[in-house]
Short mmCIF file of the C-alpha atoms (twelve columns), coordinates in Angstrom:
data_MODEL
# 
_entry.id   MODEL 
# 
loop_
_atom_site.group_PDB 
_atom_site.id 
_atom_site.type_symbol 
_atom_site.label_atom_id 
_atom_site.label_alt_id 
_atom_site.label_comp_id 
_atom_site.label_asym_id 
_atom_site.label_seq_id 
_atom_site.Cartn_x 
_atom_site.Cartn_y 
_atom_site.Cartn_z 
_atom_site.pdbx_PDB_model_num 
ATOM 1   C CA . LYS A 1   72.739  235.734 18.002 1 
ATOM 2   C CA . ASN A 2   76.036  234.864 16.654 1 
ATOM 3   C CA . LYS A 3   75.827  233.799 12.820 1 
ATOM 4   C CA . VAL A 4   78.284  231.370 11.984 1 
ATOM 5   C CA . VAL A 5   79.512  230.284 7.983  1 
ATOM 6   C CA . LEU A 6   80.715  226.758 8.132  1 
ATOM 7   C CA . THR A 7   82.181  225.829 4.934  1 
ATOM 8   C CA . ILE A 8   82.261  222.195 3.917  1 
ATOM 9   C CA . ASN A 9   83.748  222.601 0.622  1 
ATOM 10  C CA . SER A 10  83.930  224.723 -2.600 1 
ATOM 11  C CA . ASN A 11  80.136  224.306 -3.838 1 
ATOM 12  C CA . PHE A 12  78.596  224.042 -0.248 1 
ATOM 13  C CA . VAL A 13  78.298  226.271 2.772  1 
ATOM 14  C CA . LEU A 14  76.309  225.677 5.922  1 
ATOM 15  C CA . GLN A 15  75.033  228.270 7.361  1 
ATOM 16  C CA . PHE A 16  73.079  228.066 11.243 1 
ATOM 17  C CA . THR A 17  72.941  230.431 14.291 1 
ATOM 18  C CA . SER A 18  73.901  229.236 17.337 1 
ATOM 19  C CA . SER A 19  73.417  231.456 20.833 1 
ATOM 20  C CA . SER A 20  76.360  228.894 22.534 1 
ATOM 21  C CA . MET A 21  79.133  229.933 19.794 1 
ATOM 22  C CA . GLY A 22  79.638  232.855 22.376 1 
ATOM 23  C CA . LYS A 23  78.826  234.999 25.342 1 
ATOM 24  C CA . ASP A 24  77.246  238.384 25.511 1 
ATOM 25  C CA . LYS A 25  79.956  241.081 26.367 1 
ATOM 26  C CA . VAL A 26  79.774  243.058 28.905 1 
ATOM 27  C CA . GLN A 27  82.144  246.096 28.866 1 
ATOM 28  C CA . ILE A 28  84.237  246.895 31.841 1 
ATOM 29  C CA . PHE A 29  83.924  250.901 32.680 1 
ATOM 30  C CA . ASP A 30  86.651  251.525 35.152 1 
ATOM 31  C CA . THR A 31  86.372  254.585 37.662 1 
ATOM 32  C CA . THR A 32  89.221  254.247 39.537 1 
ATOM 33  C CA . LEU A 33  90.704  256.969 39.038 1 
ATOM 34  C CA . ARG A 34  87.694  259.030 39.350 1 
ATOM 35  C CA . ASP A 35  85.412  257.692 41.647 1 
ATOM 36  C CA . GLY A 36  88.187  255.834 43.326 1 
ATOM 37  C CA . GLU A 37  90.332  258.716 44.073 1 
ATOM 38  C CA . GLN A 38  87.644  260.432 45.721 1 
ATOM 39  C CA . VAL A 39  88.634  258.339 49.295 1 
ATOM 40  C CA . PRO A 40  89.778  261.347 51.150 1 
ATOM 41  C CA . GLY A 41  94.172  260.788 51.734 1 
ATOM 42  C CA . CYS A 42  93.786  258.941 47.895 1 
ATOM 43  C CA . LYS A 43  94.755  261.782 45.609 1 
ATOM 44  C CA . LEU A 44  97.017  261.336 42.911 1 
ATOM 45  C CA . ASP A 45  99.375  263.046 40.802 1 
ATOM 46  C CA . THR A 46  99.445  263.397 37.413 1 
ATOM 47  C CA . LYS A 47  102.318 260.262 36.985 1 
ATOM 48  C CA . SER A 48  100.851 258.574 39.073 1 
ATOM 49  C CA . LYS A 49  97.114  258.621 37.034 1 
ATOM 50  C CA . LEU A 50  99.375  257.482 34.034 1 
ATOM 51  C CA . VAL A 51  100.864 254.708 35.046 1 
ATOM 52  C CA . ILE A 52  97.412  253.048 36.383 1 
ATOM 53  C CA . ALA A 53  95.595  254.694 33.239 1 
ATOM 54  C CA . GLU A 54  98.216  252.690 31.457 1 
ATOM 55  C CA . ARG A 55  97.649  249.591 33.503 1 
ATOM 56  C CA . LEU A 56  93.598  249.590 32.855 1 
ATOM 57  C CA . ASP A 57  94.460  249.876 29.395 1 
ATOM 58  C CA . LEU A 58  97.002  246.647 29.154 1 
ATOM 59  C CA . LEU A 59  94.330  244.725 31.730 1 
ATOM 60  C CA . GLY A 60  91.681  245.315 29.142 1 
ATOM 61  C CA . VAL A 61  89.100  247.266 30.604 1 
ATOM 62  C CA . ASP A 62  87.145  248.943 27.715 1 
ATOM 63  C CA . VAL A 63  86.676  252.423 29.579 1 
ATOM 64  C CA . ILE A 64  88.305  254.830 31.691 1 
ATOM 65  C CA . GLU A 65  87.012  257.440 33.192 1 
ATOM 66  C CA . ALA A 66  90.100  259.061 33.620 1 
ATOM 67  C CA . GLY A 67  88.380  262.684 35.831 1 
ATOM 68  C CA . PHE A 68  86.302  265.288 36.338 1 
ATOM 69  C CA . PRO A 69  88.018  268.258 34.175 1 
ATOM 70  C CA . VAL A 70  86.149  271.381 35.098 1 
ATOM 71  C CA . SER A 71  86.689  270.153 39.100 1 
ATOM 72  C CA . SER A 72  90.315  271.602 39.409 1 
ATOM 73  C CA . PRO A 73  93.158  272.533 36.978 1 
ATOM 74  C CA . GLY A 74  95.004  268.883 37.942 1 
ATOM 75  C CA . ASP A 75  91.941  266.583 36.905 1 
ATOM 76  C CA . PHE A 76  91.945  269.089 33.905 1 
ATOM 77  C CA . HIS A 77  95.606  268.181 33.074 1 
ATOM 78  C CA . SER A 78  95.535  264.620 34.243 1 
ATOM 79  C CA . VAL A 79  91.838  263.628 31.694 1 
ATOM 80  C CA . GLU A 80  94.171  265.320 29.035 1 
ATOM 81  C CA . GLU A 81  97.394  263.379 29.017 1 
ATOM 82  C CA . ILE A 82  95.673  260.382 29.502 1 
ATOM 83  C CA . SER A 83  93.707  260.544 26.221 1 
ATOM 84  C CA . LYS A 84  97.202  260.911 24.627 1 
ATOM 85  C CA . LEU A 85  98.363  257.805 26.078 1 
ATOM 86  C CA . ILE A 86  95.679  255.694 25.955 1 
ATOM 87  C CA . LYS A 87  95.705  253.693 22.973 1 
ATOM 88  C CA . ASN A 88  92.180  250.955 23.292 1 
ATOM 89  C CA . ALA A 89  89.833  252.001 25.458 1 
ATOM 90  C CA . SER A 90  87.652  255.204 25.549 1 
ATOM 91  C CA . VAL A 91  88.993  257.862 27.730 1 
ATOM 92  C CA . CYS A 92  85.936  259.560 29.171 1 
ATOM 93  C CA . GLY A 93  85.726  262.425 31.590 1 
ATOM 94  C CA . LEU A 94  82.702  263.378 34.069 1 
ATOM 95  C CA . THR A 95  80.215  266.408 34.184 1 
ATOM 96  C CA . ARG A 96  77.048  267.381 35.673 1 
ATOM 97  C CA . ALA A 97  74.520  268.861 33.576 1 
ATOM 98  C CA . VAL A 98  76.382  272.338 32.872 1 
ATOM 99  C CA . LYS A 99  77.201  273.725 29.944 1 
ATOM 100 C CA . ASN A 100 80.773  274.479 31.297 1 
ATOM 101 C CA . ASP A 101 81.408  271.399 32.620 1 
ATOM 102 C CA . ILE A 102 80.772  270.045 29.826 1 
ATOM 103 C CA . GLU A 103 82.554  272.220 26.866 1 
ATOM 104 C CA . VAL A 104 85.947  271.803 29.854 1 
ATOM 105 C CA . ALA A 105 85.378  268.141 29.306 1 
ATOM 106 C CA . ALA A 106 85.171  268.361 25.645 1 
ATOM 107 C CA . GLU A 107 88.090  270.283 25.812 1 
ATOM 108 C CA . ALA A 108 90.419  268.144 28.027 1 
ATOM 109 C CA . LEU A 109 89.226  264.685 25.562 1 
ATOM 110 C CA . LYS A 110 89.885  266.654 22.546 1 
ATOM 111 C CA . PHE A 111 93.240  264.521 22.203 1 
ATOM 112 C CA . ALA A 112 91.075  260.970 23.006 1 
ATOM 113 C CA . LYS A 113 91.249  258.237 20.357 1 
ATOM 114 C CA . HIS A 114 88.170  257.367 21.745 1 
ATOM 115 C CA . PRO A 115 86.442  260.066 23.699 1 
ATOM 116 C CA . ARG A 116 82.907  260.324 26.203 1 
ATOM 117 C CA . ILE A 117 81.339  262.326 28.127 1 
ATOM 118 C CA . HIS A 118 79.824  261.336 31.427 1 
ATOM 119 C CA . THR A 119 77.154  263.827 31.702 1 
ATOM 120 C CA . GLY A 120 74.051  263.506 34.148 1 
ATOM 121 C CA . ILE A 121 71.214  264.718 36.453 1 
ATOM 122 C CA . GLY A 122 69.806  263.511 40.205 1 
ATOM 123 C CA . THR A 123 66.254  261.679 39.414 1 
ATOM 124 C CA . SER A 124 64.841  260.966 42.730 1 
ATOM 125 C CA . ASP A 125 62.537  262.472 44.905 1 
ATOM 126 C CA . SER A 126 65.234  263.520 47.611 1 
ATOM 127 C CA . HIS A 127 67.757  265.254 44.869 1 
ATOM 128 C CA . ILE A 128 64.884  266.805 42.661 1 
ATOM 129 C CA . LYS A 129 63.318  268.083 45.978 1 
ATOM 130 C CA . PHE A 130 66.366  269.048 48.138 1 
ATOM 131 C CA . LYS A 131 69.220  269.310 45.934 1 
ATOM 132 C CA . PHE A 132 67.864  271.037 43.065 1 
ATOM 133 C CA . ASN A 133 64.740  272.382 44.224 1 
ATOM 134 C CA . SER A 134 63.181  271.686 41.022 1 
ATOM 135 C CA . THR A 135 60.834  268.962 39.653 1 
ATOM 136 C CA . GLN A 136 60.576  266.031 37.494 1 
ATOM 137 C CA . ASP A 137 59.963  267.927 33.860 1 
ATOM 138 C CA . GLN A 138 62.266  270.402 34.592 1 
ATOM 139 C CA . ILE A 139 65.018  267.179 35.465 1 
ATOM 140 C CA . ILE A 140 64.067  265.719 32.249 1 
ATOM 141 C CA . GLU A 141 64.487  268.977 30.241 1 
ATOM 142 C CA . ARG A 142 68.161  269.529 32.143 1 
ATOM 143 C CA . ALA A 143 68.886  266.426 31.101 1 
ATOM 144 C CA . VAL A 144 68.095  266.332 27.397 1 
ATOM 145 C CA . ALA A 145 69.736  270.285 27.250 1 
ATOM 146 C CA . ALA A 146 72.909  268.266 28.603 1 
ATOM 147 C CA . VAL A 147 73.411  265.023 26.410 1 
ATOM 148 C CA . ALA A 148 72.104  266.921 23.243 1 
ATOM 149 C CA . TYR A 149 74.985  269.891 24.362 1 
ATOM 150 C CA . ALA A 150 78.059  266.979 24.773 1 
ATOM 151 C CA . LYS A 151 76.914  265.619 21.060 1 
ATOM 152 C CA . THR A 152 77.815  268.449 19.509 1 
ATOM 153 C CA . PHE A 153 81.615  267.173 20.540 1 
ATOM 154 C CA . VAL A 154 81.751  263.777 20.614 1 
ATOM 155 C CA . GLU A 155 79.219  261.146 19.831 1 
ATOM 156 C CA . ASP A 156 79.277  258.407 22.702 1 
ATOM 157 C CA . ILE A 157 77.747  260.464 25.691 1 
ATOM 158 C CA . GLU A 158 77.321  258.421 28.680 1 
ATOM 159 C CA . PHE A 159 73.841  259.495 30.611 1 
ATOM 160 C CA . TYR A 160 73.729  258.847 34.280 1 
ATOM 161 C CA . ALA A 161 70.264  259.503 36.618 1 
ATOM 162 C CA . GLU A 162 71.783  259.720 39.983 1 
ATOM 163 C CA . ASP A 163 70.040  258.011 42.323 1 
ATOM 164 C CA . ALA A 164 68.444  255.831 40.191 1 
ATOM 165 C CA . GLY A 165 68.644  253.396 42.780 1 
ATOM 166 C CA . ARG A 166 65.874  255.414 44.795 1 
ATOM 167 C CA . THR A 167 64.211  256.749 41.962 1 
ATOM 168 C CA . ASP A 168 60.885  255.895 40.774 1 
ATOM 169 C CA . ASN A 169 61.226  253.230 37.975 1 
ATOM 170 C CA . VAL A 170 58.018  255.066 35.849 1 
ATOM 171 C CA . PHE A 171 59.994  258.341 36.010 1 
ATOM 172 C CA . LEU A 172 63.546  257.136 35.625 1 
ATOM 173 C CA . ALA A 173 61.887  255.645 32.107 1 
ATOM 174 C CA . ARG A 174 60.788  258.714 30.979 1 
ATOM 175 C CA . VAL A 175 64.154  260.272 31.874 1 
ATOM 176 C CA . CYS A 176 66.298  257.675 30.270 1 
ATOM 177 C CA . GLU A 177 63.440  257.100 26.658 1 
ATOM 178 C CA . ALA A 178 64.466  261.450 26.897 1 
ATOM 179 C CA . VAL A 179 67.949  261.189 26.775 1 
ATOM 180 C CA . ILE A 180 67.697  258.501 23.902 1 
ATOM 181 C CA . LYS A 181 66.025  260.586 21.888 1 
ATOM 182 C CA . ALA A 182 68.583  263.546 22.538 1 
ATOM 183 C CA . GLY A 183 71.727  261.109 21.486 1 
ATOM 184 C CA . ALA A 184 72.774  259.050 24.736 1 
ATOM 185 C CA . THR A 185 74.261  256.244 24.074 1 
ATOM 186 C CA . VAL A 186 74.834  254.834 27.858 1 
ATOM 187 C CA . LEU A 187 72.386  254.951 30.744 1 
ATOM 188 C CA . ASN A 188 74.061  254.868 33.917 1 
ATOM 189 C CA . ILE A 189 71.851  253.633 36.316 1 
ATOM 190 C CA . PRO A 190 73.353  253.921 39.898 1 
ATOM 191 C CA . ASP A 191 72.797  253.021 43.132 1 
ATOM 192 C CA . THR A 192 74.337  255.773 44.462 1 
ATOM 193 C CA . THR A 193 73.792  255.032 48.139 1 
ATOM 194 C CA . GLY A 194 74.335  251.863 47.938 1 
ATOM 195 C CA . TYR A 195 70.307  251.059 49.218 1 
ATOM 196 C CA . CYS A 196 69.585  248.933 46.679 1 
ATOM 197 C CA . LEU A 197 68.854  245.141 47.244 1 
ATOM 198 C CA . PRO A 198 69.878  242.491 44.396 1 
ATOM 199 C CA . GLU A 199 66.267  241.728 43.582 1 
ATOM 200 C CA . GLU A 200 65.584  245.190 43.918 1 
ATOM 201 C CA . TYR A 201 67.862  246.827 41.372 1 
ATOM 202 C CA . GLY A 202 67.528  243.507 39.551 1 
ATOM 203 C CA . ALA A 203 64.055  244.428 38.411 1 
ATOM 204 C CA . LYS A 204 64.687  248.246 37.652 1 
ATOM 205 C CA . ILE A 205 67.106  247.085 35.034 1 
ATOM 206 C CA . LYS A 206 64.506  244.532 34.070 1 
ATOM 207 C CA . PHE A 207 62.161  247.368 33.789 1 
ATOM 208 C CA . LEU A 208 64.091  249.666 31.708 1 
ATOM 209 C CA . LYS A 209 65.133  246.919 29.315 1 
ATOM 210 C CA . GLU A 210 61.212  246.551 29.241 1 
ATOM 211 C CA . ASN A 211 59.365  249.550 29.162 1 
ATOM 212 C CA . VAL A 212 61.667  252.620 28.352 1 
ATOM 213 C CA . LYS A 213 61.321  252.733 23.960 1 
ATOM 214 C CA . GLY A 214 64.472  252.919 22.108 1 
ATOM 215 C CA . ILE A 215 66.226  251.329 24.634 1 
ATOM 216 C CA . ASP A 216 67.897  249.048 21.809 1 
ATOM 217 C CA . LYS A 217 70.032  252.386 20.875 1 
ATOM 218 C CA . ALA A 218 71.881  253.066 24.723 1 
ATOM 219 C CA . ILE A 219 73.644  250.458 26.869 1 
ATOM 220 C CA . LEU A 220 72.035  250.059 30.126 1 
ATOM 221 C CA . SER A 221 75.358  250.426 32.781 1 
ATOM 222 C CA . CYS A 222 75.046  249.033 36.473 1 
ATOM 223 C CA . HIS A 223 76.806  251.901 38.515 1 
ATOM 224 C CA . CYS A 224 76.194  250.236 42.714 1 
ATOM 225 C CA . HIS A 225 77.976  251.370 45.395 1 
ATOM 226 C CA . ASN A 226 78.662  249.589 48.775 1 
ATOM 227 C CA . ASP A 227 77.299  251.490 52.040 1 
ATOM 228 C CA . LEU A 228 75.436  247.647 52.927 1 
ATOM 229 C CA . GLY A 229 78.103  245.558 51.373 1 
ATOM 230 C CA . LEU A 230 75.750  245.217 48.012 1 
ATOM 231 C CA . ALA A 231 78.052  246.393 45.260 1 
ATOM 232 C CA . THR A 232 79.139  243.048 43.349 1 
ATOM 233 C CA . ALA A 233 75.717  241.413 43.917 1 
ATOM 234 C CA . ASN A 234 74.222  243.955 43.113 1 
ATOM 235 C CA . SER A 235 75.773  244.910 39.498 1 
ATOM 236 C CA . ILE A 236 76.095  241.134 38.888 1 
ATOM 237 C CA . ALA A 237 71.770  241.355 39.794 1 
ATOM 238 C CA . GLY A 238 72.057  244.314 37.005 1 
ATOM 239 C CA . VAL A 239 73.660  242.282 34.194 1 
ATOM 240 C CA . VAL A 240 71.400  239.484 34.464 1 
ATOM 241 C CA . ASN A 241 68.353  241.314 34.086 1 
ATOM 242 C CA . GLY A 242 69.755  243.017 31.127 1 
ATOM 243 C CA . ALA A 243 72.826  245.563 31.986 1 
ATOM 244 C CA . ARG A 244 75.680  245.643 29.580 1 
ATOM 245 C CA . GLN A 245 78.055  247.346 31.285 1 
ATOM 246 C CA . ILE A 246 79.698  247.322 35.476 1 
ATOM 247 C CA . GLU A 247 81.180  250.650 36.176 1 
ATOM 248 C CA . CYS A 248 84.041  249.659 38.746 1 
ATOM 249 C CA . THR A 249 87.247  249.829 40.596 1 
ATOM 250 C CA . ILE A 250 90.133  248.152 41.160 1 
ATOM 251 C CA . ASN A 251 89.782  246.701 44.750 1 
ATOM 252 C CA . GLY A 252 86.395  248.229 45.140 1 
ATOM 253 C CA . ILE A 253 88.059  251.395 46.292 1 
ATOM 254 C CA . GLY A 254 86.051  254.421 46.166 1 
ATOM 255 C CA . GLU A 255 83.887  257.057 48.665 1 
ATOM 256 C CA . ARG A 256 82.363  255.671 51.651 1 
ATOM 257 C CA . ALA A 257 82.123  251.396 51.519 1 
ATOM 258 C CA . GLY A 258 83.399  252.144 48.410 1 
ATOM 259 C CA . ASN A 259 82.117  250.822 44.791 1 
ATOM 260 C CA . THR A 260 82.195  247.571 43.138 1 
ATOM 261 C CA . SER A 261 85.030  245.482 43.132 1 
ATOM 262 C CA . LEU A 262 86.206  245.127 39.304 1 
ATOM 263 C CA . GLU A 263 87.897  242.116 40.203 1 
ATOM 264 C CA . GLU A 264 85.440  239.634 41.662 1 
ATOM 265 C CA . VAL A 265 83.149  240.960 38.623 1 
ATOM 266 C CA . VAL A 266 84.995  239.819 36.338 1 
ATOM 267 C CA . MET A 267 85.857  236.136 38.167 1 
ATOM 268 C CA . ILE A 268 82.213  236.026 39.097 1 
ATOM 269 C CA . MET A 269 80.747  235.802 35.640 1 
ATOM 270 C CA . ARG A 270 84.200  233.353 34.383 1 
ATOM 271 C CA . GLN A 271 82.847  231.330 37.344 1 
ATOM 272 C CA . HIS A 272 79.779  230.581 36.468 1 
ATOM 273 C CA . PRO A 273 79.203  230.339 32.832 1 
ATOM 274 C CA . THR A 274 76.202  229.845 32.715 1 
ATOM 275 C CA . LEU A 275 74.970  233.311 33.006 1 
ATOM 276 C CA . ASN A 276 76.746  233.190 29.346 1 
ATOM 277 C CA . LEU A 277 78.599  236.498 30.035 1 
ATOM 278 C CA . ASP A 278 82.065  237.616 30.131 1 
ATOM 279 C CA . THR A 279 84.587  240.537 29.670 1 
ATOM 280 C CA . ASN A 280 87.752  241.642 27.733 1 
ATOM 281 C CA . ILE A 281 89.805  241.511 30.916 1 
ATOM 282 C CA . ASN A 282 93.380  239.575 31.091 1 
ATOM 283 C CA . ALA A 283 92.324  238.513 34.657 1 
ATOM 284 C CA . LYS A 284 96.165  237.305 34.749 1 
ATOM 285 C CA . LEU A 285 96.572  240.909 35.191 1 
ATOM 286 C CA . LEU A 286 94.463  241.387 38.308 1 
ATOM 287 C CA . TYR A 287 96.996  240.524 41.218 1 
ATOM 288 C CA . ASP A 288 99.608  242.768 39.976 1 
ATOM 289 C CA . THR A 289 97.306  245.682 39.051 1 
ATOM 290 C CA . SER A 290 95.531  245.361 42.594 1 
ATOM 291 C CA . ARG A 291 98.819  245.467 44.390 1 
ATOM 292 C CA . LEU A 292 99.523  248.800 41.939 1 
ATOM 293 C CA . VAL A 293 96.342  250.570 42.892 1 
ATOM 294 C CA . SER A 294 97.096  249.705 46.682 1 
ATOM 295 C CA . GLU A 295 100.380 251.036 46.395 1 
ATOM 296 C CA . SER A 296 99.428  254.010 44.315 1 
ATOM 297 C CA . MET A 297 97.278  255.216 46.379 1 
ATOM 298 C CA . GLY A 298 98.645  254.069 50.287 1 
ATOM 299 C CA . MET A 299 95.260  252.164 50.559 1 
ATOM 300 C CA . ILE A 300 96.132  248.593 51.982 1 
ATOM 301 C CA . VAL A 301 93.473  245.635 50.187 1 
ATOM 302 C CA . GLN A 302 92.395  244.045 53.336 1 
ATOM 303 C CA . PRO A 303 93.453  240.205 53.535 1 
ATOM 304 C CA . ASN A 304 90.278  238.703 53.416 1 
ATOM 305 C CA . LYS A 305 89.163  240.461 49.919 1 
ATOM 306 C CA . ALA A 306 88.156  238.422 47.433 1 
ATOM 307 C CA . VAL A 307 90.373  237.240 44.575 1 
ATOM 308 C CA . VAL A 308 93.243  239.846 45.613 1 
ATOM 309 C CA . GLY A 309 93.283  239.913 49.125 1 
ATOM 310 C CA . ALA A 310 96.300  238.647 51.032 1 
ATOM 311 C CA . ASN A 311 94.355  235.769 52.150 1 
ATOM 312 C CA . ALA A 312 92.713  234.452 49.341 1 
ATOM 313 C CA . PHE A 313 94.704  231.392 48.598 1 
ATOM 314 C CA . ALA A 314 95.629  230.780 51.873 1 
ATOM 315 C CA . HIS A 315 94.793  228.175 54.120 1 
ATOM 316 C CA . SER A 316 95.171  227.488 58.055 1 
ATOM 317 C CA . SER A 317 92.721  224.979 59.297 1 
ATOM 318 C CA . GLY A 318 93.867  221.662 59.427 1 
ATOM 319 C CA . ILE A 319 90.894  220.052 57.244 1 
ATOM 320 C CA . HIS A 320 91.401  222.919 54.636 1 
ATOM 321 C CA . GLN A 321 94.483  222.388 53.891 1 
ATOM 322 C CA . ASP A 322 95.007  218.708 54.108 1 
ATOM 323 C CA . GLY A 323 91.830  219.321 51.007 1 
ATOM 324 C CA . VAL A 324 93.778  221.436 48.884 1 
ATOM 325 C CA . ILE A 325 96.816  219.500 49.473 1 
ATOM 326 C CA . LYS A 326 95.451  216.567 47.855 1 
ATOM 327 C CA . ASN A 327 93.253  218.591 45.325 1 
ATOM 328 C CA . ARG A 328 93.215  222.098 45.300 1 
ATOM 329 C CA . GLU A 329 89.497  222.517 44.211 1 
ATOM 330 C CA . THR A 330 88.534  220.919 47.293 1 
ATOM 331 C CA . TYR A 331 88.555  224.110 48.836 1 
ATOM 332 C CA . GLU A 332 89.227  226.550 45.817 1 
ATOM 333 C CA . ILE A 333 86.643  227.580 43.188 1 
ATOM 334 C CA . MET A 334 89.584  229.260 41.456 1 
ATOM 335 C CA . ASP A 335 92.890  229.080 39.835 1 
ATOM 336 C CA . PRO A 336 95.467  231.395 41.639 1 
ATOM 337 C CA . HIS A 337 97.541  231.252 38.150 1 
ATOM 338 C CA . ASP A 338 94.103  232.735 36.575 1 
ATOM 339 C CA . VAL A 339 94.085  235.917 38.935 1 
ATOM 340 C CA . GLY A 340 98.195  236.046 38.479 1 
ATOM 341 C CA . VAL A 341 99.071  234.661 41.988 1 
ATOM 342 C CA . THR A 342 102.057 232.485 42.065 1 
ATOM 343 C CA . GLU A 343 100.450 229.575 44.150 1 
ATOM 344 C CA . SER A 344 98.054  228.819 47.187 1 
ATOM 345 C CA . ALA A 345 99.811  229.375 50.794 1 
ATOM 346 C CA . ILE A 346 99.604  226.802 53.207 1 
ATOM 347 C CA . VAL A 347 100.186 228.562 56.392 1 
ATOM 348 C CA . LEU A 348 101.198 226.947 59.517 1 
ATOM 349 C CA . THR A 349 99.571  227.775 62.936 1 
ATOM 350 C CA . ALA A 350 97.879  225.776 65.758 1 
ATOM 351 C CA . ARG A 351 95.422  225.226 63.624 1 
ATOM 352 C CA . SER A 352 97.433  223.114 61.488 1 
ATOM 353 C CA . GLY A 353 97.451  219.158 60.695 1 
ATOM 354 C CA . ARG A 354 100.266 216.556 59.398 1 
ATOM 355 C CA . ALA A 355 99.585  216.747 56.381 1 
ATOM 356 C CA . ALA A 356 100.666 220.359 56.258 1 
ATOM 357 C CA . LEU A 357 103.106 219.992 58.259 1 
ATOM 358 C CA . ALA A 358 104.904 217.211 55.732 1 
ATOM 359 C CA . TYR A 359 104.877 219.272 52.965 1 
ATOM 360 C CA . ARG A 360 106.101 222.652 54.155 1 
ATOM 361 C CA . ALA A 361 108.996 220.393 55.811 1 
ATOM 362 C CA . LYS A 362 109.399 218.674 51.576 1 
ATOM 363 C CA . ASN A 363 109.204 222.160 50.500 1 
ATOM 364 C CA . VAL A 364 111.967 223.215 52.220 1 
ATOM 365 C CA . GLY A 365 113.784 219.749 51.742 1 
ATOM 366 C CA . ILE A 366 112.725 217.981 54.806 1 
ATOM 367 C CA . GLU A 367 111.288 214.328 53.979 1 
ATOM 368 C CA . LEU A 368 109.529 212.513 57.372 1 
ATOM 369 C CA . ASP A 369 108.479 209.532 57.481 1 
ATOM 370 C CA . LYS A 370 104.623 208.540 59.603 1 
ATOM 371 C CA . LEU A 371 107.446 207.661 62.614 1 
ATOM 372 C CA . GLN A 372 109.349 210.800 61.964 1 
ATOM 373 C CA . LEU A 373 106.176 213.020 61.195 1 
ATOM 374 C CA . ASP A 374 104.162 212.046 64.521 1 
ATOM 375 C CA . LYS A 375 107.138 213.485 66.749 1 
ATOM 376 C CA . VAL A 376 108.230 216.121 64.893 1 
ATOM 377 C CA . TYR A 377 104.293 217.669 65.183 1 
ATOM 378 C CA . LEU A 378 104.053 217.185 68.279 1 
ATOM 379 C CA . SER A 379 107.223 219.359 69.195 1 
ATOM 380 C CA . PHE A 380 105.496 221.574 66.372 1 
ATOM 381 C CA . LEU A 381 102.716 221.799 68.228 1 
ATOM 382 C CA . LYS A 382 104.340 223.630 70.878 1 
ATOM 383 C CA . PHE A 383 105.838 225.987 69.175 1 
ATOM 384 C CA . ALA A 384 102.715 227.182 66.812 1 
ATOM 385 C CA . ASP A 385 101.269 227.652 70.858 1 
ATOM 386 C CA . LEU A 386 104.129 230.577 71.040 1 
ATOM 387 C CA . GLN A 387 103.667 232.151 67.764 1 
ATOM 388 C CA . LYS A 388 100.914 233.506 65.225 1 
ATOM 389 C CA . GLU A 389 102.486 231.872 62.859 1 
ATOM 390 C CA . ILE A 390 105.391 229.268 61.729 1 
ATOM 391 C CA . ASN A 391 107.672 230.053 59.068 1 
ATOM 392 C CA . ASP A 392 110.096 228.267 57.076 1 
ATOM 393 C CA . ASP A 393 113.092 228.949 59.214 1 
ATOM 394 C CA . ASP A 394 111.056 227.839 62.070 1 
ATOM 395 C CA . ILE A 395 110.553 224.430 60.208 1 
ATOM 396 C CA . PRO A 396 114.601 223.170 61.103 1 
ATOM 397 C CA . LYS A 397 114.541 223.906 65.041 1 
ATOM 398 C CA . ILE A 398 111.071 222.297 64.713 1 
ATOM 399 C CA . VAL A 399 112.738 219.016 63.813 1 
ATOM 400 C CA . GLU A 400 116.183 219.461 65.566 1 
ATOM 401 C CA . ALA A 401 113.701 219.870 68.822 1 
ATOM 402 C CA . ALA A 402 112.068 216.745 68.022 1 
ATOM 403 C CA . ASN A 403 115.130 214.616 68.033 1 
ATOM 404 C CA . ILE A 404 114.182 212.117 65.351 1 
# 
């Protein structure tokens, strides 16, 4: 709860508490430059990474995962240069639970104003048996050792329990409790394979909140993959149940089917005030940031992508167009300006109605009364049946063909 002090006059002070005075903050951990860059063909050079990192800092993300320093000299250099550049966000480097990984990450982060080492190990039965040929107790020992060693370099340590989505909750709680004692400040609970249903993932976060000793000393973080299209839903279920960090990428890019989409979780929390959750993101920069990442990585944003897709605020159905022209909120739950889009698009196709045609004609300086509109509309339909979309240059031709 937030304590508010209201001064009535110089002799009297009224104090009260209110849970409604401010929303709970959810930190945004952006991994566009690490997990997002793992998409085949999307490798960025250091110069491009610096441009994106600077934009992420301006956007208001809390943490920038800059790379995996031990993976290559190029990645090390990028993390080092990003560390020098970033003024506000924490800069994070990924490691395995390996001493050399941690040492290399610490070296790459030495210039960071707010450094974070992100270390961890697989915790599911599948990972323990087939990936590590190990036991649960040995995994906990390795996890604790990695966190404790990372803590000798920086204060802010995030631990990831890889494949937590398929990890038994009781064992996962044991791991979390052990790494908190070792100094972890953030606990990353990844749905690495995108397998969980939202209620399952939310219940997992709730279980950890209620059963891990010392959980108040760490932030629970959601890192969800989109293999079944549930990454955004799972992340929201996580924060509803007590997580206070979401790990995500611009445009939802990432390995396989991608990661949680930053723009989606940010706007879900904005559009649903009853969740009492919000972020520090400047949403007006979302569209431009989406385009920057898309162009830099050569990854086209699908037109029907939520929030930032080309069709997110486009209307082609006559019924929808008429409703939006009369009142935008009829078919739009977000104001396009709030995410940096100039305006809604009324797209003229064979499915468009008279209202849309009159609206677009007026935009190019042609006013039509009702009788004229009826004639022009018949001409319009003939044109629209011959091409997918009518543009502004076509409208004068359509009007001329109507002989009004």
